[in-house]
XYZ file of C-alpha atoms in Angstrom:
648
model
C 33.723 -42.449 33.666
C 32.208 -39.587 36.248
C 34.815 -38.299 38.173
C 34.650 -38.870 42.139
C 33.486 -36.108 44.140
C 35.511 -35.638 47.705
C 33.052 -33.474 49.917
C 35.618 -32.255 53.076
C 32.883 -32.343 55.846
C 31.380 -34.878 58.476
C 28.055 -33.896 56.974
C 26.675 -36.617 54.293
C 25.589 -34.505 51.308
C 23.248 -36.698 49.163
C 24.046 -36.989 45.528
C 21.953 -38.015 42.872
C 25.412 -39.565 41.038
C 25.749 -43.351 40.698
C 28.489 -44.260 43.211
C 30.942 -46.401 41.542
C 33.523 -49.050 43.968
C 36.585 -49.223 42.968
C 38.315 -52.620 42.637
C 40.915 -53.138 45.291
C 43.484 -53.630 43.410
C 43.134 -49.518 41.561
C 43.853 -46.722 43.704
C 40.997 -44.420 44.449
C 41.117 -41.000 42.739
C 43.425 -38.081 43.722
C 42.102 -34.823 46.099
C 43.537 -32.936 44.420
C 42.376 -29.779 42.898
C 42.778 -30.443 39.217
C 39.982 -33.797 39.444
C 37.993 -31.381 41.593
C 37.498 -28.769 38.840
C 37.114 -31.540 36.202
C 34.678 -32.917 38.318
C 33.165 -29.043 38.745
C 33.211 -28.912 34.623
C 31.849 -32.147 34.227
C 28.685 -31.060 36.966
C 28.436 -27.454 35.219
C 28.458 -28.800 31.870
C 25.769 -31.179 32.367
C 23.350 -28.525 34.723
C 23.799 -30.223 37.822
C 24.058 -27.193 39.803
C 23.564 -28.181 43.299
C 26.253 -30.620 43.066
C 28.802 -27.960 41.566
C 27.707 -25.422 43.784
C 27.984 -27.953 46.929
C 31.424 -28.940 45.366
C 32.591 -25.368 45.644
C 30.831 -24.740 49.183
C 32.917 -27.267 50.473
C 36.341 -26.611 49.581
C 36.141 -23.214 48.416
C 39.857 -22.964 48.345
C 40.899 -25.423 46.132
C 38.691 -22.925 43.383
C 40.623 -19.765 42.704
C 40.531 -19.910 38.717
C 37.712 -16.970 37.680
C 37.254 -18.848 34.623
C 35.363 -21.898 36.659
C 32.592 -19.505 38.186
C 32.358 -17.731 34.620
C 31.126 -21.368 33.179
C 29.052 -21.637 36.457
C 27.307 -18.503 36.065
C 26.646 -19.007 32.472
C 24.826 -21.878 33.224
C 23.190 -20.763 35.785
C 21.796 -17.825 32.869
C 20.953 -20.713 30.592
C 18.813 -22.291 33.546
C 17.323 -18.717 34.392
C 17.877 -20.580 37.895
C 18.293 -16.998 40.949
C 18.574 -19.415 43.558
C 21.842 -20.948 42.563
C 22.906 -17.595 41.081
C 22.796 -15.811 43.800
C 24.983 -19.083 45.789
C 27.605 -18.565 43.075
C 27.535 -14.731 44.150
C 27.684 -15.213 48.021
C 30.748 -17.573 47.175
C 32.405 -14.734 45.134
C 32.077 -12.225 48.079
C 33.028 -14.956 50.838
C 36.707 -16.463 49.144
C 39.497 -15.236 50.459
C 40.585 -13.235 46.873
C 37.143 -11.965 46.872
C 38.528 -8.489 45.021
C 40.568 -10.392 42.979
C 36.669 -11.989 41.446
C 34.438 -8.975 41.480
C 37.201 -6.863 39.659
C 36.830 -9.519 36.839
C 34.936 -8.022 34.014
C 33.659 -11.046 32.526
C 32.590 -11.961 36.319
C 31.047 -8.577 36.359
C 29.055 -9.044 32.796
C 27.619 -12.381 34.108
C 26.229 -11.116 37.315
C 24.552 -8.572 35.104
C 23.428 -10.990 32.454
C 22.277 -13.651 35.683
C 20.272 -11.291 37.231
C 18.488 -9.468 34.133
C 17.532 -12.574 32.989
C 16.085 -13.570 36.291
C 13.953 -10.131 36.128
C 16.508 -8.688 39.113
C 16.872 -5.486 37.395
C 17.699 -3.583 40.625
C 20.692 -5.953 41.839
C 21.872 -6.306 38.240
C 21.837 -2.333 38.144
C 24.053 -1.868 41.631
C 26.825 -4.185 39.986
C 26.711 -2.453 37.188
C 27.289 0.790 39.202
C 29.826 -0.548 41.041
C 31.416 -1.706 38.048
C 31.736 1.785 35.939
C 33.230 3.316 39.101
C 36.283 1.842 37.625
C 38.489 3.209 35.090
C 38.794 0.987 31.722
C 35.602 -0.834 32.433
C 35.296 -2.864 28.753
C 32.123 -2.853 26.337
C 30.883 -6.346 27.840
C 29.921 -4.613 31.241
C 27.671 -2.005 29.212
C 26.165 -3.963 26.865
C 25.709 -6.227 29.932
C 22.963 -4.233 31.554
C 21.552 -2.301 28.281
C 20.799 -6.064 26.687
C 19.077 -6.607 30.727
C 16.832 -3.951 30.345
C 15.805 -4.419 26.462
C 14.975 -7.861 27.372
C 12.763 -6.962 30.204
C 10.961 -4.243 28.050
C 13.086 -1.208 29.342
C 14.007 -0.007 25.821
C 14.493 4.038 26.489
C 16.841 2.599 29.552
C 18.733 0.264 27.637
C 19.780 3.782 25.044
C 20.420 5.471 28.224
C 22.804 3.129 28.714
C 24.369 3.219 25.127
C 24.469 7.145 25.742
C 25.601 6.809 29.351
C 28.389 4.746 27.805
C 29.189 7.238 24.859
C 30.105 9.824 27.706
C 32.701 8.170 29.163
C 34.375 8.257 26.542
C 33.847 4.233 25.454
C 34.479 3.970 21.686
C 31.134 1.557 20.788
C 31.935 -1.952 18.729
C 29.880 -4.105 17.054
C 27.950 -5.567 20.029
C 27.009 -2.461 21.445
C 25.612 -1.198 17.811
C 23.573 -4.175 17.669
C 21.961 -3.202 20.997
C 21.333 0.101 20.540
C 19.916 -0.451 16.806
C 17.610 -3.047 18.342
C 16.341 -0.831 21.166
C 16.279 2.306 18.358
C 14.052 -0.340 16.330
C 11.420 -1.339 18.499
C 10.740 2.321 20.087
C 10.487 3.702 16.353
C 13.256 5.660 17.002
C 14.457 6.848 13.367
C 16.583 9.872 14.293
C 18.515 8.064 17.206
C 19.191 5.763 15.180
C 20.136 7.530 12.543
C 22.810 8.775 15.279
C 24.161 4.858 15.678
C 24.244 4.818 11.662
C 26.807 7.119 11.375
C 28.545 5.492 14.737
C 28.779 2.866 12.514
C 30.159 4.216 9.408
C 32.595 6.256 11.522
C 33.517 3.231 13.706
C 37.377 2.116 12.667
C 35.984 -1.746 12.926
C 33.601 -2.397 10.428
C 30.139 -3.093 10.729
C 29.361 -7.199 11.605
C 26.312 -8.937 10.011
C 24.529 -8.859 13.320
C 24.817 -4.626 13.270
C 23.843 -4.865 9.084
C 21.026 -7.036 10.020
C 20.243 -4.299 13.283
C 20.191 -1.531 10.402
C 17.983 -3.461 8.487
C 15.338 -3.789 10.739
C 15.905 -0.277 11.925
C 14.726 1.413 8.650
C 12.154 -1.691 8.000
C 10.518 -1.128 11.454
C 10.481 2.910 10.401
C 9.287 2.239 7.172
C 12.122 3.869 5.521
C 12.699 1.542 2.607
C 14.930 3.219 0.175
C 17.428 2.656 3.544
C 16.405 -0.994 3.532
C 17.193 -1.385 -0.069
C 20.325 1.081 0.466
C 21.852 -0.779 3.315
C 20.959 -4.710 2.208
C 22.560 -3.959 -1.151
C 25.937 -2.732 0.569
C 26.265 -5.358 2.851
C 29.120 -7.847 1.667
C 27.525 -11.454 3.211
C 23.994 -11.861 3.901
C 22.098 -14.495 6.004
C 18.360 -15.322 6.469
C 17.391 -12.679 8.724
C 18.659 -10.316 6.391
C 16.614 -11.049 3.375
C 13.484 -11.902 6.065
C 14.137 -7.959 7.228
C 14.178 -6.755 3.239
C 11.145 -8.681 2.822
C 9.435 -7.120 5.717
C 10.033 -3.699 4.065
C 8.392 -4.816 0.541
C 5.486 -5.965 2.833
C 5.316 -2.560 4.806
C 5.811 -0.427 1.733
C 2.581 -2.836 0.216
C 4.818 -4.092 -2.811
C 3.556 -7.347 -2.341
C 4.696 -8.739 -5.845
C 8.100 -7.410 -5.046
C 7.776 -9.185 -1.852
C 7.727 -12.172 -3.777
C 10.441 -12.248 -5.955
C 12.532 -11.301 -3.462
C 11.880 -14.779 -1.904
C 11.999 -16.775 -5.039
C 15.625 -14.764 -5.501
C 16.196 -15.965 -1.826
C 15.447 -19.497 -3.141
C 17.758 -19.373 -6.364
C 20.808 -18.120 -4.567
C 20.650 -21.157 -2.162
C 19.832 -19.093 1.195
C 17.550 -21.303 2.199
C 14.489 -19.979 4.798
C 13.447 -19.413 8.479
C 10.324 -20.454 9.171
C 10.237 -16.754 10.127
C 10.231 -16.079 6.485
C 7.737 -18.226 5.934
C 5.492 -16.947 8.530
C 5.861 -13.545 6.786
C 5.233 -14.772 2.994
C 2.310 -17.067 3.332
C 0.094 -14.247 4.733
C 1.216 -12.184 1.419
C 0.201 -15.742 -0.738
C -3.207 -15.319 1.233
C -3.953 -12.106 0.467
C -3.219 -11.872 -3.261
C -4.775 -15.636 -3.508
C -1.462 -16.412 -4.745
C -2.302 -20.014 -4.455
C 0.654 -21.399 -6.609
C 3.792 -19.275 -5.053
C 1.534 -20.627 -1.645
C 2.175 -24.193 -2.641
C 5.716 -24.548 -3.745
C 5.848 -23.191 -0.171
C 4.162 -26.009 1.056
C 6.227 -28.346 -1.166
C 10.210 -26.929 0.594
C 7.964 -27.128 3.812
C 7.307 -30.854 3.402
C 10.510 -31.611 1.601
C 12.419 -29.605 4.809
C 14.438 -31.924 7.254
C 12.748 -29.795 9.773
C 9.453 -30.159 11.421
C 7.128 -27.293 11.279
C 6.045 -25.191 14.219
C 2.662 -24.549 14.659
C 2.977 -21.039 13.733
C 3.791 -22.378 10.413
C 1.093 -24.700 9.848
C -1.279 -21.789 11.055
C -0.346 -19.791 8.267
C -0.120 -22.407 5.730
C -3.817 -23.355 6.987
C -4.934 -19.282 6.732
C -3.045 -19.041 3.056
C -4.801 -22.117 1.492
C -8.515 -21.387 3.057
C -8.263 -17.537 1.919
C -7.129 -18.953 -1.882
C -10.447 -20.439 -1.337
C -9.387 -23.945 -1.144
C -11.295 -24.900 2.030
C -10.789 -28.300 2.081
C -6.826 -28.646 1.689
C -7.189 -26.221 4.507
C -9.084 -28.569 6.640
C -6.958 -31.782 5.892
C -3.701 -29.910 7.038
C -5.403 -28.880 9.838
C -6.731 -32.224 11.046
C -3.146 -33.746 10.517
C -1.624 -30.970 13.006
C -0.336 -32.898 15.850
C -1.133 -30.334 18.381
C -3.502 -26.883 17.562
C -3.722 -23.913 19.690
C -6.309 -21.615 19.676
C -5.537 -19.376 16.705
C -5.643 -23.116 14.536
C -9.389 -23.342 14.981
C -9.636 -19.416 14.695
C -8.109 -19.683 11.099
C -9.877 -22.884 10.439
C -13.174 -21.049 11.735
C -12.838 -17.950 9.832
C -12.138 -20.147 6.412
C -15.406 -21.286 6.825
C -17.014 -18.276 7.455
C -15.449 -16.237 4.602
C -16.413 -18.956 2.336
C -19.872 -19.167 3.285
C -19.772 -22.690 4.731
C -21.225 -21.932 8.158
C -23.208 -24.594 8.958
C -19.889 -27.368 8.990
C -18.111 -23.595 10.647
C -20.639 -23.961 13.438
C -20.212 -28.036 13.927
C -16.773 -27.231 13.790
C -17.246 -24.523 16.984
C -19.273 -27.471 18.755
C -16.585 -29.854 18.451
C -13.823 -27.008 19.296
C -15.952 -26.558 22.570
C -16.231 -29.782 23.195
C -12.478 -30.545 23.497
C -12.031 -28.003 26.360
C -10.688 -25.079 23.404
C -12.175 -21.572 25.023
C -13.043 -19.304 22.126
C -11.864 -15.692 22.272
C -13.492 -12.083 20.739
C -11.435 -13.506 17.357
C -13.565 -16.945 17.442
C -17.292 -15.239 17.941
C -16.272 -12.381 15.158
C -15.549 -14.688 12.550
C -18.457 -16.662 13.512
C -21.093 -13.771 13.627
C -19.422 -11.830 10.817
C -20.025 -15.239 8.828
C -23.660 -15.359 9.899
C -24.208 -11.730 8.645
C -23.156 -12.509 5.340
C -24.946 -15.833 5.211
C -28.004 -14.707 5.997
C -28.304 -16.682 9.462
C -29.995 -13.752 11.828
C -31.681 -16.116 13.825
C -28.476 -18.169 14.454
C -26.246 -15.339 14.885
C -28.486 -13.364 17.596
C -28.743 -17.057 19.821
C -24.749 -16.894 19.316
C -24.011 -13.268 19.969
C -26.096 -14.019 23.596
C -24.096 -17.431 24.480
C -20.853 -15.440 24.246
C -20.998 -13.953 27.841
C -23.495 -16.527 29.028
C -21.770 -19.506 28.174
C -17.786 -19.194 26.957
C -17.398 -15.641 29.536
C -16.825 -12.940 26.773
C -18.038 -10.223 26.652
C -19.417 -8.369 23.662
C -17.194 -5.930 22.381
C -17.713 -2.949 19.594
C -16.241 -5.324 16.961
C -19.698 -8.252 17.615
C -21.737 -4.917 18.073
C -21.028 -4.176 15.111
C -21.396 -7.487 13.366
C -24.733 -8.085 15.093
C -26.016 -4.317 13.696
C -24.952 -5.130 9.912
C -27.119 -8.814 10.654
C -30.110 -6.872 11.719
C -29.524 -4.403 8.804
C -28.925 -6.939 6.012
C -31.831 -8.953 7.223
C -33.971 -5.494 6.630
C -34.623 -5.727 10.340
C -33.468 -1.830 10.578
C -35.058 -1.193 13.441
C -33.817 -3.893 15.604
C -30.579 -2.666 14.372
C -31.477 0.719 15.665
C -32.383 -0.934 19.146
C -29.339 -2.717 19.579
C -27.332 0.570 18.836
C -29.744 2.370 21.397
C -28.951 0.026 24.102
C -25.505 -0.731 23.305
C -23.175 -0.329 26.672
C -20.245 1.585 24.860
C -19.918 4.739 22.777
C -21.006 3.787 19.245
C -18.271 3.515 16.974
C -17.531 4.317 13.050
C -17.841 0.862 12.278
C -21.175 0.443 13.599
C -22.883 3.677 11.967
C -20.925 2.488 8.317
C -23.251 -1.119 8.669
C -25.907 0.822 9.227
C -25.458 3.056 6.483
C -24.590 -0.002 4.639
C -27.824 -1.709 5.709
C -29.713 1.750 4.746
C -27.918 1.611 1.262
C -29.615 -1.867 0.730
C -32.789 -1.069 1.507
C -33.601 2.714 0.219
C -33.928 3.923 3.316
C -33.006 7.848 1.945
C -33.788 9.660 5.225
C -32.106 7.526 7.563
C -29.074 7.039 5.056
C -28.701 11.085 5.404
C -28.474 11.519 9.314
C -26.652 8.396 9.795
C -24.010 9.608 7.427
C -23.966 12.966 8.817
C -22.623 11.864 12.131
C -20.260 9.230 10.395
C -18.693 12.623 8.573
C -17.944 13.748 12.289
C -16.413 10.727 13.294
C -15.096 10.123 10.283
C -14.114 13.240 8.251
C -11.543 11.928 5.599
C -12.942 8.201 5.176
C -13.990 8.655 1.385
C -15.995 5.332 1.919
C -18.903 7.061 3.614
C -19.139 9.938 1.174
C -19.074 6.855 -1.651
C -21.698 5.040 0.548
C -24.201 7.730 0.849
C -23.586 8.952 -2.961
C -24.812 5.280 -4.168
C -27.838 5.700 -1.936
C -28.683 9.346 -3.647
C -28.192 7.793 -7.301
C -30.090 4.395 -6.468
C -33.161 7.023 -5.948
C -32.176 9.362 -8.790
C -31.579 12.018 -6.593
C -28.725 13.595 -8.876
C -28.700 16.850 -7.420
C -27.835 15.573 -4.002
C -24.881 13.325 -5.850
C -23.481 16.018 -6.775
C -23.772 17.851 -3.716
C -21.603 14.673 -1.609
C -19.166 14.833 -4.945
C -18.214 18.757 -4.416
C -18.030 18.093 -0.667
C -15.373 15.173 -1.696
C -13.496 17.527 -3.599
C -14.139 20.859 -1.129
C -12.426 17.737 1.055
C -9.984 16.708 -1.309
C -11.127 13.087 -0.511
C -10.465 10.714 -2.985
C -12.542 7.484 -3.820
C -10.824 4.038 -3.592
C -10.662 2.665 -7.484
C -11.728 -0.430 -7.912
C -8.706 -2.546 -8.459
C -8.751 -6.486 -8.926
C -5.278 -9.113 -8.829
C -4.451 -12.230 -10.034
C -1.929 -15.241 -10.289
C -0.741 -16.330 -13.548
C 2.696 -18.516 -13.095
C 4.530 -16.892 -10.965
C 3.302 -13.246 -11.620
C 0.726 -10.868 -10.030
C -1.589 -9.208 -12.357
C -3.422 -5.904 -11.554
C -6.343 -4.543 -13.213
C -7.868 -0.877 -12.256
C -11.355 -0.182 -13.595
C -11.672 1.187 -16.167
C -7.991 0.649 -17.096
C -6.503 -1.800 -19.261
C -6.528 0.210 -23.052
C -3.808 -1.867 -24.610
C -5.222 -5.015 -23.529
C -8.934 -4.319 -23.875
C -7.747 -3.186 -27.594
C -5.648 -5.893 -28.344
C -6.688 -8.755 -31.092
C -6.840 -11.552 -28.029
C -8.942 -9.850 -25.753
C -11.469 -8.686 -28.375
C -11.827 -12.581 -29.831
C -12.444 -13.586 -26.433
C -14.657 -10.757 -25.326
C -17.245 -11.203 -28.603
C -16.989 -15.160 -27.786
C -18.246 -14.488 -24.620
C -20.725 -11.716 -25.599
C -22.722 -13.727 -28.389
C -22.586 -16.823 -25.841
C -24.306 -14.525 -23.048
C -27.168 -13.138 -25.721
C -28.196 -16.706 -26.273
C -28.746 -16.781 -22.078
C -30.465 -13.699 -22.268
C -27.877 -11.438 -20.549
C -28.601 -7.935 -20.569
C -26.304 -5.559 -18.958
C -27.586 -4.416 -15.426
C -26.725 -0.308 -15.592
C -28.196 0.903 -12.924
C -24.857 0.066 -10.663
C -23.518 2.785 -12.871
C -23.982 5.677 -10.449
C -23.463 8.389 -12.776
C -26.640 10.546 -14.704
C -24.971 9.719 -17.928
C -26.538 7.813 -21.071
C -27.470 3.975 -21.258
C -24.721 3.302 -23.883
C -22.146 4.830 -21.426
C -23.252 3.036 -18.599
C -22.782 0.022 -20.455
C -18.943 0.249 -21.558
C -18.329 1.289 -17.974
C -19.291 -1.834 -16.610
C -17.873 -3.649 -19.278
C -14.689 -2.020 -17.401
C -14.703 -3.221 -14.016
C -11.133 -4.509 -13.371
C -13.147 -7.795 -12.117
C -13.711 -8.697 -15.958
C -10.810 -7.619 -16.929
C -8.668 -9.834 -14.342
C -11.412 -12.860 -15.577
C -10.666 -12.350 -19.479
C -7.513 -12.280 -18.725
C -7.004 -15.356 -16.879
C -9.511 -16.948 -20.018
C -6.504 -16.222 -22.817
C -3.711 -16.940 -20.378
C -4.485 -20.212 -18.461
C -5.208 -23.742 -19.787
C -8.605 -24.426 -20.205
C -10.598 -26.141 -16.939
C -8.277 -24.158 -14.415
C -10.084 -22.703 -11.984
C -9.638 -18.647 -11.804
C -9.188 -16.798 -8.556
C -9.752 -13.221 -8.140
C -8.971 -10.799 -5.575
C -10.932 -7.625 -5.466
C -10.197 -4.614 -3.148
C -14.342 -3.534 -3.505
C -17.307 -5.204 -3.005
C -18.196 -7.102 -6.329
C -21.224 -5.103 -7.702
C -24.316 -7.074 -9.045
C -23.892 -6.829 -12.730
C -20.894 -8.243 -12.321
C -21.441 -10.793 -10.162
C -24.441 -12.254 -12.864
C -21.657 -11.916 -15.533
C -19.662 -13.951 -14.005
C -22.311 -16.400 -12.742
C -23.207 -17.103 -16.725
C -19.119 -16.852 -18.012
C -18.723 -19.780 -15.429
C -21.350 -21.740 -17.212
C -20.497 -21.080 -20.582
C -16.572 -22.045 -20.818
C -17.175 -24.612 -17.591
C -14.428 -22.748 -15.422
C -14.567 -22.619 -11.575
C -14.122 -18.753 -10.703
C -13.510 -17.956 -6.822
C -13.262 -14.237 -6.435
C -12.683 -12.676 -2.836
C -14.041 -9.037 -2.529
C -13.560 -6.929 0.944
C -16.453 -9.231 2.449
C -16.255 -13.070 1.596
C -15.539 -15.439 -1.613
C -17.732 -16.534 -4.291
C -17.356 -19.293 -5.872
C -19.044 -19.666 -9.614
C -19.921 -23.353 -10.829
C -21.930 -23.700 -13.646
C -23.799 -20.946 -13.367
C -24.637 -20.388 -9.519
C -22.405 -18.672 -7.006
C -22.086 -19.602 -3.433
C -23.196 -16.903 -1.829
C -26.938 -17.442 -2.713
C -26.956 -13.997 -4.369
C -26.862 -12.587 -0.941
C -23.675 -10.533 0.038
């Protein structure tokens, strides 16, 4: 039953409580003040606020316990409500043992925490003040105000505060190591905290998991990952967050395999997962086409109690279309119950990589035509996906709607996509135009798809002054040396290849090798061009490779050498391309998966063309689906044919 309220005034408060009779033969409830604070914990508990807080307006005496406006407060912080914060703290300065409540620390730490959270920095701040004028002022007041301004972005203040505190003479804990690691975190700040570190290790109470967990992400956020592996190893319990944070490092330190098994070790010793973690493996599933660690994901997603957030289901929809399964993607993503922008943005730029951009564009209609605005993201996967389709005509009408008709305005990033669809198209000139006329300096990106565009076409003299300003704007990028190298042998020109090849080394700018992954079980495979000796030697690989070899004579194959871009002999040429880790990864996945599995292929280059015809015929002679994803889109080899129309 509610407890009666007694309000001591003529005035007739309303209430939004039920009143309840009572029968005449039970006495009516007691004034005094013990059923008044039940009846105060009862209103607090439950967040009726104006009814507490007109409770203790009226009979402010009968309130003296601190404890009561502690519980107050602290729902007044859950609420973020000023308004009947700042009653609570006229209250405190009007009752008669008004000292007696503002020298009350815990008082004192939820004024702070009230007003913080209510973005009241400067009032929270004067409490505070008058708070450390006092001697023996505990680690709750501090931490108080250094947690108010890291959660309104103040992060330098919020160490001030930790250092502030260090000088008179406070001996830190565990709370206020938490909040200066998390502050030291997010401004990058190794050395500082570095400083809290050994606070720690000297501190005579050891360190919580909260402060292992701030350590964690310390070192992970500075990239400092022998720490991360140093301090997760020591650490005698370990939750969630903890393993999410060593995962983090694997992912920062680009040891995505590693990244992996440290989730599948998560997973065997009964841990469990965030969907934090899961937000933060699916994206490494995606880009390693790790399709099969990317469904058991799936499968603890669906068999979780828990429903999943649409950050979840975003990545989940982003992992399965960049494995190249576009149309898992696309049931998942009409069965999310609500979408948000960056859900058609994924969906959108699944379509585009893949080279589906016609049902990409009826899927823009229909995103417009349920009141979704598109963003710069939306029109770059769109236009980026025209480029590589071959759709000029389509991408210039959609490149002009963007400011006319959604409001956005062009930036370099759809300059840029618009030049390489003028370039690819062999429109050069129009390319030229559009750079000419642009409204903003001309970037790297924009002179690289011209050089690109230059590089498919022959266009030698062009090639040469375009990359000459790219090697101002872009001294140690080794791609635009590679770029204009190709274009020099393409013409035979092996005098000037040599020339860009001593300025490379004059540089000491290295080229990118070619370097292809994929999933068998639950491993990552690399394979470097190239590379491979005790493979490509051993008895498998050999019975495989001559298979494969007679089988492409009878289709007339002939090795295309001239994307060998070296002035060495024909028989040369020929074993080198016979070594591009694309191959290598598909032989590979020939000997070690069943037959009729489709193969997927990552590839950190563009696939070149010999390649991609090899390919084209070893999908039609063993009858395997091959989807490889180089830096621009996937290709996906049936029978013979590829996706991409033969034009990437």
């Amino acid at each position: 039953m509610i407890p009666a309220i007694f309000v001591l005034t003529n005035t007739p408060i309303p209430t939004n409580l039920t009143v309840i009779s009572c029968p005449k033969s039970q006495k009516p409830p007691s004034k005094n003040p013990q059923n008044l604070n039940q009846t105060l914990k009862y209103l607090t508990k439950s967040g009726n606020l104006d009814e507490a807080i007109r409770l203790i307006e009226s009979s402010p005496s009968k309130f003296t316990d601190p404890e009561t406006y502690s519980q107050l407060l602290h729902s007044c912080i859950s609420q973020k409500s000023l308004h009947h914060g700042q009653r609570v703290y006229k209250q405190l300065l009007k009752q008669e043992y008004s000292e007696k409540f503002l020298e009350n620390h815990n008082l004192k730490s939820k004024l702070i925490t009230l007003f913080s959270v209510c973005g009241e920095l400067d009032e929270a701040r004067i409490i505070f003040e008058n708070a450390i004028e006092n001697e023996g002022v505990p680690e709750s007041v501090w931490v108080a105000m250094a947690i108010g301004y890291s959660k309104n972005g103040f992060l330098r203040e919020a160490l001030l505060v930790y250092v502030e505190m260090l000088w008179n003479c406070m001996e830190p804990g565990n709370f206020a190591f938490s909040t200066a690691l998390k502050a030291c975190a997010d401004l990058r700040e190794l050395w500082v905290g570095r400083g809290v570190h050994a606070q720690v290790v000297k501190s005579s109470e050891g360190p919580d998991q909260v402060v292992n967990n701030g350590l964690l992400r310390l070192y992970t956020q500075c990239e400092c990952f022998d720490e991360v592996l140093k301090v997760f190893d020591q650490m005698p319990e370990r939750n969630v967050a903890s393993w999410n944070s060593l995962i983090s490092g694997f992912v920062k330190e680009d040891k995505l395999g590693e990244a992996l098994d440290v989730f599948r070790r998560m997973q065997r010793e009964g841990m469990g997962f965030s969907w934090v973690t899961l937000t933060t493996i699916l994206p490494i599933c995606a880009r390693v086409t790790a399709l099969l660690s990317g469904k058991e994901i799936h499968a603890q997603i669906v068999k979780s109690a828990r429903r999943p957030d649409v950050l979840v289901l975003n990545s989940l929809v982003d992992m399965y279309v960049k494995c190249g399964v576009v149309d898992y993607g696309r049931r998942l993503f009409d069965g999310m119950r609500s979408k948000d922008l960056t859900s058609w943005n994924t969906m959108l730029t699944g379509y585009a990589i893949n080279g589906y951009m016609r049902v990409a564009m009826d899927l823009f209609n229909e995103m417009a035509s349920c009141g979704i605005r598109p963003d710069d993201v939306t029109f770059i996967a769109l236009l980026s996906g025209c480029s590589h389709a071959g759709l000029t005509e389509d991408g210039q009408k959609l490149f002009h709607r963007m400011e006319m008709d959604f409001g956005v305005s062009p930036s370099l990033e759809h300059y840029a996509c618009l030049v390489d669809m003028l370039g690819r198209a062999g429109r050069i000139d129009d390319a030229l135009v559009v750079v000419k006329n642009m409204p903003m300096k001309t970037s790297g990106s924009i002179w690289g798809s011209l050089l690109n565009s230059c590089r498919l076409h022959n266009e030698v003299p062009l090639a040469e002054a375009i990359a000459n300003r790219l090697f101002e704007l872009e001294p140690c990028n080794p791609g635009n040396y590679v770029m204009l190298s190709n274009i020099y042998a393409n013409a035979g020109m092996w005098d000037s290849v040599n020339m860009v090849r001593e300025m490379m080394q004059t540089r000491r700018i290295r080229k990118e090798a070619g370097c292809s992954w994929i999933q068998v079980k639950n491993k990552i495979h690399s394979f470097v061009a190239g590379g491979g000796f005790e493979f490509r030697n051993s008895d498998e690989y050999k019975k495989i490779w001559n298979k494969l070899r007679e089988a492409m004579e009878e289709f007339g194959y002939i090795p295309n050498t001239d994307v060998v871009l070296h002035d060495v002999n024909e028989e040369t040429k020929a074993m080198w391309v016979c070594g591009h880790s694309e191959r290598l990864a598909t032989v590979f996945s020939l000997i070690h998966t069943a037959a009729g599995m489709p193969i997927r292929i990552t590839k950190n280059l563009r696939v070149c063309v010999d390649c991609h015809s090899w390919i084209k015929i070893v999908s039609r002679v063993t009858g395997r689906v091959i989807v490889l994803r180089d830096t621009n889109r996937f290709h996906h080899f049936k029978e013979g044919a590829c996706s991409c129309n033969d034009y990437w």
